Coordinates of C-alpha atoms in Angstrom, one line a residue:
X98 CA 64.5 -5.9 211.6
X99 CA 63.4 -9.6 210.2
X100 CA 63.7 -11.7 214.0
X101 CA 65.2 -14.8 214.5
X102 CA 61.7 -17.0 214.9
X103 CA 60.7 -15.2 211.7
X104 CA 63.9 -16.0 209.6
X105 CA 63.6 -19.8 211.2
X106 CA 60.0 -20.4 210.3
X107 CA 60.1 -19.8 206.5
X108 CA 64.1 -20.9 206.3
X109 CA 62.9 -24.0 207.5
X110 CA 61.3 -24.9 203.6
X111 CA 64.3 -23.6 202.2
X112 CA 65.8 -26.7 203.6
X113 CA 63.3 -29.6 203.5
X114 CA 61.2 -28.3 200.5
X115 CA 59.9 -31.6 200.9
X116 CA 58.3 -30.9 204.6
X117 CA 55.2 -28.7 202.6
X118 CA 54.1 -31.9 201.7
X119 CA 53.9 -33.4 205.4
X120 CA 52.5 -30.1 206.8
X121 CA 49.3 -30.2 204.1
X122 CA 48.9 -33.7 205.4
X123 CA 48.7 -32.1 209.0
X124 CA 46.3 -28.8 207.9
X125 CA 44.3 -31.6 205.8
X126 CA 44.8 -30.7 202.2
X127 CA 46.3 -33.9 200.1
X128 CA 48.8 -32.2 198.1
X129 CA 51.5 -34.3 196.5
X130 CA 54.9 -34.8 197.8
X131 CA 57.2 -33.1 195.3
X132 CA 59.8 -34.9 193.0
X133 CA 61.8 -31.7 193.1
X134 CA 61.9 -28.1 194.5
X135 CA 63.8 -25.0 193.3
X136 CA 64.0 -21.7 195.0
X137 CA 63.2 -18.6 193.5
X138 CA 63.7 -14.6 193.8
X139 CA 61.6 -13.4 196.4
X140 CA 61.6 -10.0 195.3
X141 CA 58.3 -9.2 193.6
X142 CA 59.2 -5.4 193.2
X143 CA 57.9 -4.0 189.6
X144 CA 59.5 -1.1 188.2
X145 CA 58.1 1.5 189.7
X146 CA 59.2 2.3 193.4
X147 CA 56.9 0.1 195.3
X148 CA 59.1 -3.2 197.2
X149 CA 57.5 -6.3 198.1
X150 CA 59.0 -9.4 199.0
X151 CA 57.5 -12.7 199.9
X152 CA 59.7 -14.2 202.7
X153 CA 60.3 -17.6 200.9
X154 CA 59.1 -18.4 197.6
X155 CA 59.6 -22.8 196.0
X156 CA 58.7 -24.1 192.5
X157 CA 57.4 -27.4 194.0
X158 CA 57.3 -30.1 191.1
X159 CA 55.4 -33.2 191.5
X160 CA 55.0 -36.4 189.9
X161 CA 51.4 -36.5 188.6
X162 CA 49.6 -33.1 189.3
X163 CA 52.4 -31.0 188.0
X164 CA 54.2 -27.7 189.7
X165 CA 52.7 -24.9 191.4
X166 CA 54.6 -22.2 193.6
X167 CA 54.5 -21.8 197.3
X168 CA 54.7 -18.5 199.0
X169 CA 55.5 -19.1 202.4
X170 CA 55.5 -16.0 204.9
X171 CA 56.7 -15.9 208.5
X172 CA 54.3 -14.0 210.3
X173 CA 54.9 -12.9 214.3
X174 CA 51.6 -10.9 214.4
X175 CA 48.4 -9.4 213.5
X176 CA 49.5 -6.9 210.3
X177 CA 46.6 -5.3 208.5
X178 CA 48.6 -4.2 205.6
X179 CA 49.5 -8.5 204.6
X180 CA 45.5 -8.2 203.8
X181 CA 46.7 -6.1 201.1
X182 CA 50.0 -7.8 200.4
X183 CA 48.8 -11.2 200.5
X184 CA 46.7 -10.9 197.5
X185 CA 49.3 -8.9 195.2
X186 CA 51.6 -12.1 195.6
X187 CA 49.4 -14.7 195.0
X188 CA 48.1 -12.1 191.6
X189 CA 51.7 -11.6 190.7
X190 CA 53.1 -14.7 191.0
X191 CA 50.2 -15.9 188.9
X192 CA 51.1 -13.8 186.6
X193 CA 54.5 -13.9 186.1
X194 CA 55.0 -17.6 186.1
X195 CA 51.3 -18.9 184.9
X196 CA 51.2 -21.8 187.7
X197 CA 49.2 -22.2 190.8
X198 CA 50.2 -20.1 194.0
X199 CA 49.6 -21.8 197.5
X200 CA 50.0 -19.2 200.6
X201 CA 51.6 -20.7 203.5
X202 CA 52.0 -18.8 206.5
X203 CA 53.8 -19.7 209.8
X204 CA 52.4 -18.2 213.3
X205 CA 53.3 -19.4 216.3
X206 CA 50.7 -17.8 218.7
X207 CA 47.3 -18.9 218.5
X208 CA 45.4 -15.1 218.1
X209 CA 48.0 -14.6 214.5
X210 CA 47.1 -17.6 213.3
X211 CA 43.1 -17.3 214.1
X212 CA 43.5 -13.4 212.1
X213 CA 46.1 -14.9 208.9
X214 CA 43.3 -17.7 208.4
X215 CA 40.4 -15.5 207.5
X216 CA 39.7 -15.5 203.9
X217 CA 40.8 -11.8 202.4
X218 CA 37.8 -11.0 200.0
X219 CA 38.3 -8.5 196.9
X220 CA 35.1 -6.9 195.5
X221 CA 31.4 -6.1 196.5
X222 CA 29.2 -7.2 199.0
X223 CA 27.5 -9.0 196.4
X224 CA 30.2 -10.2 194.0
X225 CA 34.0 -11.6 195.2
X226 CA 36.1 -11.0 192.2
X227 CA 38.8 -12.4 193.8
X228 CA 39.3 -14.5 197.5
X229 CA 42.6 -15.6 198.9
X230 CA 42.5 -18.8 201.2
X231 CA 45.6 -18.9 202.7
X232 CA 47.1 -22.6 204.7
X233 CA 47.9 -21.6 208.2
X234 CA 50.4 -23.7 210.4
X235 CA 50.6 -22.3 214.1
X236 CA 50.3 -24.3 217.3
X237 CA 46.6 -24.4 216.9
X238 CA 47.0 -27.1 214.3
X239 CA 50.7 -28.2 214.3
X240 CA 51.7 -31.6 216.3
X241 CA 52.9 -31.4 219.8
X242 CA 55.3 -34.4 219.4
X243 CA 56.9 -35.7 222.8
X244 CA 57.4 -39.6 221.5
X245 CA 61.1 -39.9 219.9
X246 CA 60.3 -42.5 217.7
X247 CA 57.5 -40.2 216.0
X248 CA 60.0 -37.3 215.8
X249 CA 62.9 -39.2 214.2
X250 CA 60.3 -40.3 211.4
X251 CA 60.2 -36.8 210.3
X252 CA 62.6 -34.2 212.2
X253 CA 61.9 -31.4 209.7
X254 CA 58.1 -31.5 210.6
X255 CA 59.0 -32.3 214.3
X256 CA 61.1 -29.3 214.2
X257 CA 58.6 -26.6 212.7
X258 CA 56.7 -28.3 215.2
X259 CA 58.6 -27.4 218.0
X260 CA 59.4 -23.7 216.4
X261 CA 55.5 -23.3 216.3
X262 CA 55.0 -24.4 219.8
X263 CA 57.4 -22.4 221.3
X264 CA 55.0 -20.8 224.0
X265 CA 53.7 -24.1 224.6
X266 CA 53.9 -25.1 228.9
X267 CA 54.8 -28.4 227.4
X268 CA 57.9 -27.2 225.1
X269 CA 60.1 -28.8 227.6
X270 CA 59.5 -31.5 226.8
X271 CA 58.6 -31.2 223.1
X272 CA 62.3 -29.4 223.1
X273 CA 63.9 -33.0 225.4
X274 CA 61.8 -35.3 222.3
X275 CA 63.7 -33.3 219.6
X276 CA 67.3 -33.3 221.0
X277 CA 66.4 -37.1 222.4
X278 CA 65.7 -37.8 218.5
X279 CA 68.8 -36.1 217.2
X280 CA 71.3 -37.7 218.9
X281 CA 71.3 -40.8 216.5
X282 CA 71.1 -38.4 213.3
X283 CA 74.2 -37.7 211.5
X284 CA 75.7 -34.2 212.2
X285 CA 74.9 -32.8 208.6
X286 CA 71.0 -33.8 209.3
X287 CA 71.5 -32.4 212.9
X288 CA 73.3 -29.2 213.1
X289 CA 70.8 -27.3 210.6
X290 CA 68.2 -28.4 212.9
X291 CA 70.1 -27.2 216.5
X292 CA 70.7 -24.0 215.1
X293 CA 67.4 -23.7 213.2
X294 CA 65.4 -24.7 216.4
X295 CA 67.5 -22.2 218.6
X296 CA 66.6 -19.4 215.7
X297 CA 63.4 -20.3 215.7
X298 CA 62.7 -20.4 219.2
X299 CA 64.3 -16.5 219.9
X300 CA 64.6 -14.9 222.8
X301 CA 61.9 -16.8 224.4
X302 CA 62.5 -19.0 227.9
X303 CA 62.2 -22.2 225.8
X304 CA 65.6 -20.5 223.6
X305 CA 67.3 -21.4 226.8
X306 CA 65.9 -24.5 227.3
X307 CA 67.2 -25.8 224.0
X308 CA 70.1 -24.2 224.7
X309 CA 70.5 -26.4 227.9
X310 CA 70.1 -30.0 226.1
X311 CA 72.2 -29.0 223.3
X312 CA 75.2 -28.6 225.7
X313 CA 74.4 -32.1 227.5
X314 CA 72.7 -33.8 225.1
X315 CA 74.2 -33.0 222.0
X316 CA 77.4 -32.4 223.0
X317 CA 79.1 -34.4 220.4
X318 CA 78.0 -32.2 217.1
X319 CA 80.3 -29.4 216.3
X320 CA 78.5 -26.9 214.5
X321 CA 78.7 -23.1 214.7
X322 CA 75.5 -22.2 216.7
X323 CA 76.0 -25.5 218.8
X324 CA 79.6 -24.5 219.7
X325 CA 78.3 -20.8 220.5
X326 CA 75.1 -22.6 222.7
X327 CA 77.3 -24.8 224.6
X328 CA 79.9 -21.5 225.3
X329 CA 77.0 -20.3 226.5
X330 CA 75.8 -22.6 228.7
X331 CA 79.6 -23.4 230.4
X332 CA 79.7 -19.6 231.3
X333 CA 76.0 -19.8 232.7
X334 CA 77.5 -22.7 234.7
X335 CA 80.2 -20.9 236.0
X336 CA 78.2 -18.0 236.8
X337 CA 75.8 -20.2 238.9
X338 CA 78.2 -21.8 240.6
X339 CA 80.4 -18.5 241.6
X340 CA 77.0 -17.1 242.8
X341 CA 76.4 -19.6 244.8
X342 CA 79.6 -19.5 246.2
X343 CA 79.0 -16.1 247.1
X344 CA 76.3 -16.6 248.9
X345 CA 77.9 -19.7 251.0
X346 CA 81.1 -17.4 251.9
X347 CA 79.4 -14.8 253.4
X348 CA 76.6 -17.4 255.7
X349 CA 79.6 -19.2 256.2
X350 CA 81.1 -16.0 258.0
X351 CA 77.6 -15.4 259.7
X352 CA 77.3 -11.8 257.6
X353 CA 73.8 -11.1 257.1
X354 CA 72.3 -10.9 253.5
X355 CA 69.3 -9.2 252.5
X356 CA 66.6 -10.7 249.9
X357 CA 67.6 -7.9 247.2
X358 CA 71.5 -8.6 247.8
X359 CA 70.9 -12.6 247.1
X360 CA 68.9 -11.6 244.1
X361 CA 71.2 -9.5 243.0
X362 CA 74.1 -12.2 243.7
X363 CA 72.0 -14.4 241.8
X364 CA 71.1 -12.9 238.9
X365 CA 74.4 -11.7 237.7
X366 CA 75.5 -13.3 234.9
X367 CA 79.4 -11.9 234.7
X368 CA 81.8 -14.4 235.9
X369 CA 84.6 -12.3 236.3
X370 CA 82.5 -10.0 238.3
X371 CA 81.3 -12.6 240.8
X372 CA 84.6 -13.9 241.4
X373 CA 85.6 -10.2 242.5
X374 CA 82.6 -10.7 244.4
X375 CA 83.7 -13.8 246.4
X376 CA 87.2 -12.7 246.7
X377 CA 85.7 -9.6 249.0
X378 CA 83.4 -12.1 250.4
X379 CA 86.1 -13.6 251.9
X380 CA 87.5 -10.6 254.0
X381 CA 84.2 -8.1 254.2
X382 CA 82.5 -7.3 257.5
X383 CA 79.6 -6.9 255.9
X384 CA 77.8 -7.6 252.5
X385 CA 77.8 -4.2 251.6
X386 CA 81.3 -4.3 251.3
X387 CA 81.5 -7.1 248.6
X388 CA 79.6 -4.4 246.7
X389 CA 82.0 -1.3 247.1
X390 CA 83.5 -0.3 243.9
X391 CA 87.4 -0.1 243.7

């Protein structure tokens, strides 16, 4: 199953086809920005019963050096079989629509990107018939941008940025600059980027962090994801704040709570189950009783 960060980090040039431009800049190859950019089938099956699909594939056109195709693939880590894979596309898509193939892939752990950036060599020790360079973005080479003034020049880059950076110790506040640069942005610039960034970011600890300043301080976009982040975040509230009452009810009443009760108090998520919880609280003897199922 294709995960979220995977879906997010190719997506992501689906939208701002433009943004290739930006991240060459940042890997150091001066390629062109493009005058226009069309997307096309990713399927590269041939007839016989062998399926391979790129994960995004754009016809970038530009003003003076002409078009070219780029293949971008998400990639979450090390696979030995892309060695093989990698080449076919560039070969095929050569092939099929006689322009120039760029490979872009997307890592966002530091060991991926070291492995997707080795050249993959085809032929002899002696003779390479054929060697695919691929352009590697990961947070080895992407900006860590915490200034909100650089991040509102550019939130598509600032937002693979923060997608590629997701196991950063700093994402906090890469995450704060984004949302901090958002809230001037109109909502159909921002909501692809809230839900984009929350895709992107998974099931890591940072996903909750996002998840956070979108419900305080984005509160005023209405998008799907947004809606379903800040539902989110109200029931985590509530949950908190029953647990704690919990906990407060029975010291209040001078009942005795062990460390494994209070952790279990405080990491239940299920508001409706706490607030059985401190209804019991409130008569029980001991804290064993809050725990007795009816």
């Amino acid at each position: 199953m294709v995960s979220s960060p995977h879906e997010a980090m190719h997506r992501i040039f689906q939208e701002y086809p433009g943004l290739f431009s930006r991240v060459s800049e940042v890997l150091g190859v001066d390629i062109p920005p493009p005058t226009s950019a069309v997307a096309l089938p990713t399927d590269l099956t041939e007839a016989r019963p062998v399926e391979r699909r790129v994960d995004t594939l754009l016809r970038i056109e530009t003003e003076h050096e002409g078009a070219f195709l780029l293949a971008i693939e998400a990639q979450g880590k090390k696979d030995p079989r892309k060695t093989a894979s990698w080449p076919y596309y560039v070969s095929y898509l050569h092939n099929r629509y006689a322009l120039p193939v760029l490979l872009l892939v997307v890592c966002q752990d530091h060991a991926t990107a070291e492995w997707a950036a080795r050249p993959v060599s085809i032929g002899i020790r002696r003779w390479q018939t054929l060697t695919l360079s691929p352009l590697v973005a990961g947070p080895h080479n992407m900006p860590v941008i915490t200034d909100v003034a650089e991040a509102r020049k550019d939130l598509a880059l600032a937002t693979l940025a923060a997608i590629t950076h997701a196991d950063n110790p700093d994402v906090g506040a890469i995450l704060k600059t984004l949302s901090a640069a958002l809230r001037d942005a109109p909502e159909t610039i921002a909501n692809p980027i809230v839900e984009l960034t929350a895709q992107g970011l998974g099931n890591r600890s940072a996903a909750q962090q996002w998840r956070n300043l979108v419900a305080v301080d984005l509160s005023f976009y209405k998008s799907f994801m947004s809606e379903e982040i800040r539902d989110e975040g109200r029931d985590e509230g509530r949950a908190k704040g029953l647990a704690e009452s919990v906990l407060l009810v029975l010291q209040a009443r001078g009942i005795a709570v062990t460390d494994e009760l209070r952790e279990r108090i405080g990491g239940c998520g299920d508001s409706r189950l706490l607030l059985q919880w401190l209804n019991r609280a409130a008569t029980a003897t001991t804290a064993d009783e809050v725990f007795t199922e009816e």
